[in-house]
Coordinates of C-alpha atoms in Angstrom, one line a residue:
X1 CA 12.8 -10.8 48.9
X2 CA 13.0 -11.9 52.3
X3 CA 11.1 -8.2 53.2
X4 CA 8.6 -9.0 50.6
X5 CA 7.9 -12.0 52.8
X6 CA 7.5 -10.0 56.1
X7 CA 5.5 -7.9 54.3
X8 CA 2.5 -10.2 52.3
X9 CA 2.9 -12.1 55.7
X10 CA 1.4 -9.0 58.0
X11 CA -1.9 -9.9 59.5
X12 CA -3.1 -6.2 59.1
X13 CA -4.0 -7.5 55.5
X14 CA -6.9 -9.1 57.3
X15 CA -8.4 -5.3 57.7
X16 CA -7.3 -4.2 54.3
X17 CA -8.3 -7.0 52.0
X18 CA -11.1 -9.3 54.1
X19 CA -10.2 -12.8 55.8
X20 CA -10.8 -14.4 52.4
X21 CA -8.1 -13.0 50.2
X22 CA -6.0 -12.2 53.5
X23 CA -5.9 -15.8 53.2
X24 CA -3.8 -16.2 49.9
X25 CA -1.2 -13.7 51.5
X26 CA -0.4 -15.3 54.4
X27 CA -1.0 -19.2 52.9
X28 CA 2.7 -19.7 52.7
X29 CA 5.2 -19.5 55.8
X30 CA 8.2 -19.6 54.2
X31 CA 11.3 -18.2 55.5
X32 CA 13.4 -16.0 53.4
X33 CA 15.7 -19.0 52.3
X34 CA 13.1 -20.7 51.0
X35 CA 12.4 -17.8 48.3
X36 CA 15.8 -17.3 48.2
X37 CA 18.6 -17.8 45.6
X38 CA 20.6 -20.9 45.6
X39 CA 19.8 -21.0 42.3
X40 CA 21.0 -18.8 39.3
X41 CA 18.4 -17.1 37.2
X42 CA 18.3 -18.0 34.0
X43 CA 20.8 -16.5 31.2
X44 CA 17.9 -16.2 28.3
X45 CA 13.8 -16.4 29.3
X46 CA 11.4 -17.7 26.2
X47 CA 8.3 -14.6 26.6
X48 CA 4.7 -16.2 25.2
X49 CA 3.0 -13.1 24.1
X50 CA -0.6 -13.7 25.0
X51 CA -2.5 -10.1 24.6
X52 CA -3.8 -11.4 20.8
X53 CA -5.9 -14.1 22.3
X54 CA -5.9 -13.9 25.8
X55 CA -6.3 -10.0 26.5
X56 CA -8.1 -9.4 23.6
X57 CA -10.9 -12.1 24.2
X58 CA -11.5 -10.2 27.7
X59 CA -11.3 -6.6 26.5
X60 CA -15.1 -5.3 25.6
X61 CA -14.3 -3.6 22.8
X62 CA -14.5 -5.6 19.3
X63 CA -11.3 -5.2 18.2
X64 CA -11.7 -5.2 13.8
X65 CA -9.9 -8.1 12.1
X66 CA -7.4 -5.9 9.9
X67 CA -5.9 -3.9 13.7
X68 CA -5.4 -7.9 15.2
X69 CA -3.4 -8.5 12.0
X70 CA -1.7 -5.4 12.5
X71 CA -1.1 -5.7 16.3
X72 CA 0.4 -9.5 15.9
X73 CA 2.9 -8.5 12.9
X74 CA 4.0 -5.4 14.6
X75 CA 4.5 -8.0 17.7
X76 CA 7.0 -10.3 15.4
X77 CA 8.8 -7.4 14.3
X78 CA 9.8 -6.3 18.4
X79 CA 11.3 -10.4 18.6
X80 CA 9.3 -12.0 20.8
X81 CA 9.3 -15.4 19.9
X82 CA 5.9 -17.2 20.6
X83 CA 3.1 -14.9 19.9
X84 CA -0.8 -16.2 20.7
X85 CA -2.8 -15.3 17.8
X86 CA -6.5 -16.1 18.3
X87 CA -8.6 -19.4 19.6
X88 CA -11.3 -21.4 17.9
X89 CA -14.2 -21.0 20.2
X90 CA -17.3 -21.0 19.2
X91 CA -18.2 -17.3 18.6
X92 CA -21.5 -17.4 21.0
X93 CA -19.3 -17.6 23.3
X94 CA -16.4 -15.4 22.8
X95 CA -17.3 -12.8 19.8
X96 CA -14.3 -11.3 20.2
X97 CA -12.4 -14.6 18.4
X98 CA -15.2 -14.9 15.7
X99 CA -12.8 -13.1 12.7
X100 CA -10.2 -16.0 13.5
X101 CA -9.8 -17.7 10.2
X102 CA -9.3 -14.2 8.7
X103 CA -6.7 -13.7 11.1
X104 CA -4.9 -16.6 10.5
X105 CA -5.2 -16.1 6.9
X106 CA -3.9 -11.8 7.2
X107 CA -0.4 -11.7 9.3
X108 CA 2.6 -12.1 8.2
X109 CA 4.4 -15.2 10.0
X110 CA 7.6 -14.4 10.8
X111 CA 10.2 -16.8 10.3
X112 CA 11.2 -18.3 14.2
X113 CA 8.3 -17.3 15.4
X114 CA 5.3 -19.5 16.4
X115 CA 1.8 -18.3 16.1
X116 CA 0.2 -21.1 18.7
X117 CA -3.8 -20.9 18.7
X118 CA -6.2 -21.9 21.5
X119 CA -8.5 -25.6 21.0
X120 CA -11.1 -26.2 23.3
X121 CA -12.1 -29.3 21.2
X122 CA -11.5 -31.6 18.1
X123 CA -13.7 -29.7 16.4
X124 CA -11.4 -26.2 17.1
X125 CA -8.3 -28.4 16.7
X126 CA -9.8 -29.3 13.2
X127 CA -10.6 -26.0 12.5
X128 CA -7.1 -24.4 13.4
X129 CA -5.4 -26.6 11.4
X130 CA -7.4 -26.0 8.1
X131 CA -6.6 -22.8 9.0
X132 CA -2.7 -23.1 8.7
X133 CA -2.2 -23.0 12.3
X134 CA 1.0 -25.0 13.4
X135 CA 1.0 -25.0 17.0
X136 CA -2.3 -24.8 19.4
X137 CA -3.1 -25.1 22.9
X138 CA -5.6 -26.7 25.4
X139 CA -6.8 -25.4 28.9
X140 CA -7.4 -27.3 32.3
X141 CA -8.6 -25.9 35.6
X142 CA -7.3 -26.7 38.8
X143 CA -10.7 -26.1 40.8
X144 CA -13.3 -28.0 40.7
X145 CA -16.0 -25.3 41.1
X146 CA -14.6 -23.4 38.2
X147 CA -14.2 -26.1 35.5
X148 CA -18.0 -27.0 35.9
X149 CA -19.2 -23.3 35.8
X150 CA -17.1 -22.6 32.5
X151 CA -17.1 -26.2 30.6
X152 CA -20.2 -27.9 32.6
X153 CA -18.1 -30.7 33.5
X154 CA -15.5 -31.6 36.6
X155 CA -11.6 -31.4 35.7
X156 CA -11.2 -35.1 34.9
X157 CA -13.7 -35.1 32.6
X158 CA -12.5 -31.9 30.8
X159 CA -9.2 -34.0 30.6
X160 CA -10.7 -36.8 29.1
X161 CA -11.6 -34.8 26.6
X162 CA -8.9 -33.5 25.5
X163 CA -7.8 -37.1 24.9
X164 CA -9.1 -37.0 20.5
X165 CA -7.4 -33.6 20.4
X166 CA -4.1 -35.0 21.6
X167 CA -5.0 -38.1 19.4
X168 CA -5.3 -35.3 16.4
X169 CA -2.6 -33.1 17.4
X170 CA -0.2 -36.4 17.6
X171 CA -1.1 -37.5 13.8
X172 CA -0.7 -34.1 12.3
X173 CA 2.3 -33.7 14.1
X174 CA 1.2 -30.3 15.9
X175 CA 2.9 -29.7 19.3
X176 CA -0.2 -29.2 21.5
X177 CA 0.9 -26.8 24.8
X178 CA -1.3 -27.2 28.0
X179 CA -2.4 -24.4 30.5
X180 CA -3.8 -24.9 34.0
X181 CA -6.7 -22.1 35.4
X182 CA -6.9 -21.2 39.1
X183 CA -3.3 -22.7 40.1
X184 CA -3.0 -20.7 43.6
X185 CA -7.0 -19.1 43.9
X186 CA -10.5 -20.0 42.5
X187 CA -13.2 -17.4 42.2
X188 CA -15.8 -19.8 43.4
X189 CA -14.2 -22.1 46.1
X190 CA -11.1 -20.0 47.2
X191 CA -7.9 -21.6 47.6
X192 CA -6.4 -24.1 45.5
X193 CA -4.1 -26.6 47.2
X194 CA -1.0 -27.1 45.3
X195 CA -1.6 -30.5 45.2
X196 CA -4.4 -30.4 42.9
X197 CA -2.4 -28.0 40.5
X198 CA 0.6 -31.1 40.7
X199 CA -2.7 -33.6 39.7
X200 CA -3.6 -31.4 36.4
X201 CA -0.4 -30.2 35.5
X202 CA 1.0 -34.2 35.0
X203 CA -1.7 -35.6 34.1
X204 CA -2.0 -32.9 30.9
X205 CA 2.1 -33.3 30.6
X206 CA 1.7 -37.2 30.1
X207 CA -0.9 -36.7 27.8
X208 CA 1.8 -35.1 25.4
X209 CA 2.0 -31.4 26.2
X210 CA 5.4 -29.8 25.3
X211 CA 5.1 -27.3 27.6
X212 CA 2.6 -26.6 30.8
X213 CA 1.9 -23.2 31.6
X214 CA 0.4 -22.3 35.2
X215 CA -2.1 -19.5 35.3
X216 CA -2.5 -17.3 38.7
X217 CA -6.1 -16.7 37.0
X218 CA -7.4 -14.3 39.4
X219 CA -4.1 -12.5 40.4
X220 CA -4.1 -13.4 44.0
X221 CA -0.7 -15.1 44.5
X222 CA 2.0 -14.2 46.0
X223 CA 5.9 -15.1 46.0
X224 CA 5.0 -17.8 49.1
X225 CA 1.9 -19.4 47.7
X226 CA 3.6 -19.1 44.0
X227 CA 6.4 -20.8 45.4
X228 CA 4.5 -23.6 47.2
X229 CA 2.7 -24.2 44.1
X230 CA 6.3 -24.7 42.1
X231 CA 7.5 -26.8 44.5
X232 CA 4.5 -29.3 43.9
X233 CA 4.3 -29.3 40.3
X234 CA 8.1 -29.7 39.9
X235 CA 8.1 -33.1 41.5
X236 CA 5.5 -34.1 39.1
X237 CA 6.6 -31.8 35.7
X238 CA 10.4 -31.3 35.0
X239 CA 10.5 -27.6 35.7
X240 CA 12.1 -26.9 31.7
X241 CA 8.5 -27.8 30.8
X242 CA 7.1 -25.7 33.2
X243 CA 6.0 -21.5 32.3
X244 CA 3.8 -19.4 34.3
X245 CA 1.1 -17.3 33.5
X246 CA 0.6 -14.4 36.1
X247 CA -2.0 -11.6 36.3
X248 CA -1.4 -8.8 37.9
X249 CA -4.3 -7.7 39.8
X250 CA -2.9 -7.3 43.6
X251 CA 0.3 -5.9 42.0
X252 CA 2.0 -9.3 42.9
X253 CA 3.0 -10.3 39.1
X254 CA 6.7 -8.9 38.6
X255 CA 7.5 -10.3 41.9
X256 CA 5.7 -13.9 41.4
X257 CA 7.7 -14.2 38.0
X258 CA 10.9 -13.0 40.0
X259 CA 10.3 -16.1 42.2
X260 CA 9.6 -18.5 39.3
X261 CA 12.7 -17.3 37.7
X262 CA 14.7 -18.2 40.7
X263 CA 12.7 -21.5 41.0
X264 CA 14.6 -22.4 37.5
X265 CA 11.6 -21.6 35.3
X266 CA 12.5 -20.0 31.7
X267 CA 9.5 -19.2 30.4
X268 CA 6.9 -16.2 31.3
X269 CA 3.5 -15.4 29.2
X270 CA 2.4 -12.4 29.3
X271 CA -0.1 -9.7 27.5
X272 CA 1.3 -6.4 26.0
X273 CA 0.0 -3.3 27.1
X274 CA -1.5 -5.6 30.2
X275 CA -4.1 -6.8 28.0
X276 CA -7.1 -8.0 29.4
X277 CA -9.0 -7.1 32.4
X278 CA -9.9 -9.3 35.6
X279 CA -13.4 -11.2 34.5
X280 CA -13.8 -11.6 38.7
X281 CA -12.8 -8.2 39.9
X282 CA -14.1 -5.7 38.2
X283 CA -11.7 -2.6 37.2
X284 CA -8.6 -4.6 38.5
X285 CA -5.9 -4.8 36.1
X286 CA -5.5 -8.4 34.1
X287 CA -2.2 -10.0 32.7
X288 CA 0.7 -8.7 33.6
X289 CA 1.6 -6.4 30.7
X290 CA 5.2 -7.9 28.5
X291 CA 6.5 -4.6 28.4
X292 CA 6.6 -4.5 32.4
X293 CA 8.2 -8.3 31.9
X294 CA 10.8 -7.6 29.5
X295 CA 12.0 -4.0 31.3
X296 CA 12.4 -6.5 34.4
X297 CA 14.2 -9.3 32.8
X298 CA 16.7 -7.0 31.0
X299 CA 17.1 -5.0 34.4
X300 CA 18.3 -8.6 35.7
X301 CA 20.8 -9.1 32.8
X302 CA 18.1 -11.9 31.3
X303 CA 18.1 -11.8 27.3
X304 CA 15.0 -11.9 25.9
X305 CA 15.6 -10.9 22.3
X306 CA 12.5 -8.6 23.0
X307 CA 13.3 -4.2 21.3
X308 CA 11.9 -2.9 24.0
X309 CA 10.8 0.3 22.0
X310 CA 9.4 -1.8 18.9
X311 CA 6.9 -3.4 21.8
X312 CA 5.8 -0.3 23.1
X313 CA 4.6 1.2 19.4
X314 CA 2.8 -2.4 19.1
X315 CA 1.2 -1.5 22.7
X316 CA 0.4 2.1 22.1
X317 CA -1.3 1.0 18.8
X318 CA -3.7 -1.4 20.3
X319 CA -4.6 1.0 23.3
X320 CA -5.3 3.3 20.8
X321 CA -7.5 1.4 18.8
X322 CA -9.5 0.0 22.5
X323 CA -9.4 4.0 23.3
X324 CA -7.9 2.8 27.0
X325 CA -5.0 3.8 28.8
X326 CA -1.9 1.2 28.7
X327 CA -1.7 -0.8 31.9
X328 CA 2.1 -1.2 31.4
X329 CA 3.8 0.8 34.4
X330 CA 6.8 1.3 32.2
X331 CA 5.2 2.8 28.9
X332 CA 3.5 5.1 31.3
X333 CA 6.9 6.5 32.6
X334 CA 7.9 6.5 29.2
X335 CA 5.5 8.2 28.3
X336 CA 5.9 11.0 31.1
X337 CA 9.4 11.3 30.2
X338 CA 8.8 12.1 26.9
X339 CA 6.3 14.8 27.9
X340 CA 9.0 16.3 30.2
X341 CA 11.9 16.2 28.0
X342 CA 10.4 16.6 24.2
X343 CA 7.6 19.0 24.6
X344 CA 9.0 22.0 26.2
X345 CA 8.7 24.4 23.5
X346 CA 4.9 24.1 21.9
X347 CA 1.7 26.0 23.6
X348 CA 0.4 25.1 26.4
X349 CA -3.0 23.4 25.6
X350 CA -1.7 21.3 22.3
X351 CA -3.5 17.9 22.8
X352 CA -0.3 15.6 22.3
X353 CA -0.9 11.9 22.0
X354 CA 3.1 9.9 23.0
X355 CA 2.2 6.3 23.0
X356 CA -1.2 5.7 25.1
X357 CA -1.0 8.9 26.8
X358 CA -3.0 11.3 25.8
X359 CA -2.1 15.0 27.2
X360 CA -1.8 18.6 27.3
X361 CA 1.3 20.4 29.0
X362 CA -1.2 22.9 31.0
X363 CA -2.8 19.5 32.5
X364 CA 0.4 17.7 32.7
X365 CA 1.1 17.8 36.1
X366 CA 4.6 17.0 36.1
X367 CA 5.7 20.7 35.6
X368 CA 4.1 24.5 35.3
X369 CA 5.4 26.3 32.1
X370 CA 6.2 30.1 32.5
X371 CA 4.8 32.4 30.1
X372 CA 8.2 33.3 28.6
X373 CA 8.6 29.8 27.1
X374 CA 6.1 30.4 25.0
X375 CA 7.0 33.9 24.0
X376 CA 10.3 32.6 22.6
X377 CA 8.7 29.8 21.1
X378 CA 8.9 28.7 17.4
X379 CA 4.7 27.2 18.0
X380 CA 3.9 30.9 19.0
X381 CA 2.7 31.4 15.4
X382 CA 1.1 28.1 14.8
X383 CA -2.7 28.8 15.2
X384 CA -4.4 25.0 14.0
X385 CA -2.8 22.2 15.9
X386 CA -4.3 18.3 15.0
X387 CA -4.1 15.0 16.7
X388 CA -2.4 14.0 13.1
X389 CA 0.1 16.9 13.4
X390 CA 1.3 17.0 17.1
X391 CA 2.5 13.7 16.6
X392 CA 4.6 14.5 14.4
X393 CA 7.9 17.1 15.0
X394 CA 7.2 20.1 12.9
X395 CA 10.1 21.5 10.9
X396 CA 11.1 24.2 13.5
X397 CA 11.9 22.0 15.6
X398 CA 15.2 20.6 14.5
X399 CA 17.5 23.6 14.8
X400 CA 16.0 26.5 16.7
X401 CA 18.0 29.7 17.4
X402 CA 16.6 32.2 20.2
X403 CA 17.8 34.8 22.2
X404 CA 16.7 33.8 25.9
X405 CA 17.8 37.1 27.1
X406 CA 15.1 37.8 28.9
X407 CA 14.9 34.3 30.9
X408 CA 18.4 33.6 30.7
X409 CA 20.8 34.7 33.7
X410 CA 23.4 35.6 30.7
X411 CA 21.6 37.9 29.1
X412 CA 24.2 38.2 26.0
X413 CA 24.4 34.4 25.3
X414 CA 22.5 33.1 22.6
X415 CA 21.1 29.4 22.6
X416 CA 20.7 26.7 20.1
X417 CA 17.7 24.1 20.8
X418 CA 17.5 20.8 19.1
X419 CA 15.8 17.7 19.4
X420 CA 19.0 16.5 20.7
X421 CA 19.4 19.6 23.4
X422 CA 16.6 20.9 24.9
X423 CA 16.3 23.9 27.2
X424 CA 13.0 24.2 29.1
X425 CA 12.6 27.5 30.7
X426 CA 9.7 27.0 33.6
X427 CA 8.5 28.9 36.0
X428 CA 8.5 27.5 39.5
X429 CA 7.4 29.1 42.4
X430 CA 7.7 32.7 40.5
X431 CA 11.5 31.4 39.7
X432 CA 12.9 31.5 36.4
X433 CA 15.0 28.3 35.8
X434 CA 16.3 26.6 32.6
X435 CA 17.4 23.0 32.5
X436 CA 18.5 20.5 29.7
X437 CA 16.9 17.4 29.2
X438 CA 19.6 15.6 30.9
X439 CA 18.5 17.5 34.0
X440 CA 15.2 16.2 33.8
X441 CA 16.7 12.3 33.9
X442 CA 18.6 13.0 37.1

């Protein structure tokens, strides 16, 4: 961590990035003891699954009602525990949320998991809970600049008003959980002194919020300013009521949360499949994606109670559906691997669709198949390949018996190939080589 430091601390950023976000970089001096342990990272971290509201309501696509249902129950069934489901806006301003009754009304609630909903209002509160919502949350801003240009009023008065739906929330015994916008950068004004993020944060924690979550909205922080930030709000917030709520879009998210963890917070949202683009930066990448989050976490011996895999076929079913690529950097290697290591023995140009990746293994450029692999091929007489069909293993596949004489340097020995143990014969460099799949992983 302490080279992390040295490095976001360079002022050749200045060059790269301009004085104004060089600024967010190099905000924090700390020295390497300040990011440092001295505190134990948490044995188990609560994940708040954000992509159904959150990354959805930024994605431009209109996602139809029956694939949100879809997306949120195959989310209960990985285990995450908190999953955002929609938010009662009005739809003129966010189409995206306008099928949110019917959503309510379609998945299947799990039991121990919470399905919390966004309320801007009383009148969204009111509506969530005729809807059978049991949990919702309210947004705050730490700027100034940023609360008037989205709600047309300054953050005191957005507070104020949140004063009949904690009123509501308190009678009908729904736990109301609070988020604060723009807690290290504001598109509008900059730099957002951690201070003002302390002001929000308690004031929205002594209204009755359970739990207040801190959102890096525009992705600038970094483990310094994140950690100047904590360090306010925790004398203000007890730090168990305290999650954070990180974007990704300098590539600073894994490594903010690492910080957070360290700082003694248990709880990380976050949007599968990375969810949800940058509103201010156009083409930079959103939320941090959960599947990035949970690889992480389990890397650090962190349970999470998250199947890794099971959240993966919920991501790859939602990029699908968008037609985008997965911003998650580990179902992208996943998905590589699985190209490498499955797909040795089927022609060349079959489309092949593993997750969100969409490929052929004559554009794959991870490896250049010899002719002889597909001479000794069990696809060789397969003329029609689908979408539908190359997703699936075809029969031939299980047990395959081939004489690889003529690639083989014993030219006598026979081979078995199964899905289990996989030769790939490729041609590199005009040399024959074969290699099994456990090969390929070293």
């Amino acid at each position: 961590m302490a080279a992390v430091m040295r490095l976001v601390n360079r002022s050749t950023l200045s060059s790269v990035m301009g004085q104004h976000y060089a600024a967010f970089s190099s905000s924090a001096k700390l020295t390497a003891a300040g990011v440092n342990a001295g505190h134990t990272l948490p044995d188990k971290v609560k994940i708040v699954e954000v992509g159904p509201r959150d990354g959805l309501q930024n994605e431009k696509t209109i996602v139809p009602t029956e694939a949100k249902i879809n997306l949120i129950d195959m989310l209960s069934e990985s285990g995450l525990p908190v999953i955002e489901a929609t938010s009662f806006v009005s739809p003129k301003w966010v189409p995206q949320m306008a099928d949110q009754v019917e959503v309510m009304k379609g998945i299947s609630r799990k039991p121990g998991v919470s399905y919390p909903v966004l309320t801007p209002n009383l009148k969204g509160f009111q509506a969530a809970v005729k809807a059978g919502a049991a949990e919702v949350a309210i947004f705050g801003a730490a700027s100034e600049l940023f609360s008037k240009k989205n709600i047309n009023c300054s953050v005191d008065e957005s507070l104020q008003r949140f004063d009949e739906v904690m009123k509501a929330a308190k009678e009908a015994g729904v736990p109301v959980r609070g988020y604060v916008s723009c807690v290290v950068g504001c598109p509008y004004e900059g730099k957002v002194a951690p201070e003002k993020v302390a002001h929000v944060a308690k004031r929205l924690y002594s209204m009755g919020c359970y739990e207040i979550s801190l959102g890096d909205t525009i992705g600038v922080g970094t483990p310094g300013s994140i950690t100047a930030m904590l360090e306010a709000v925790s004398k203000e917030v007890p730090v168990s009521a305290l999650a954070v709520h990180c974007h990704d879009t300098y590539g600073q998210a894994l490594a903010n949360i690492l910080v957070a963890l360290q700082m003694g917070i248990s709880v990380i949202d976050s949007s599968v499949a990375g969810l949800g683009g940058c509103p201010y930066a156009q083409g930079a990448s959103g939320n941090v994606a959960t599947e990035d989050v949970v690889y992480m976490l389990h890397g650090l011996g962190i349970q999470t109670g998250v199947d890794l895999s099971k959240l993966m076929d919920a991501g790859a079913f939602i990029c699908r559906t968008l037609n985008r690529k997965t911003s998650s950097k580990v179902a992208q290697a996943t998905c590589k691997l699985k190209i490498i290591c499955g797909l040795q023995f089927r022609p060349i140009n079959t489309t092949f669709v593993f997750g969100t990746c969409e490929t052929s293994l004559k554009d794959n450029n991870c490896i250049r198949w010899g002719w002889k692999v597909k001479n000794v091929s069990p696809w060789l007489q397969m003329k029609n390949w689908s979408r539908q069909s190359a997703t699936a293993t075809p029969a031939e596949m299980h047990t395959v018996t081939q004489p690889l004489s003529a690639t083989s340097p014993n030219k006598t020995a026979q081979h078995n190939r199964t899905n289990t143990s996989l030769f790939t014969v490729a041609t590199v460099k005009g040399r024959k080589r074969i290699r099994t799949e456990e090969a390929w992983k070293r």
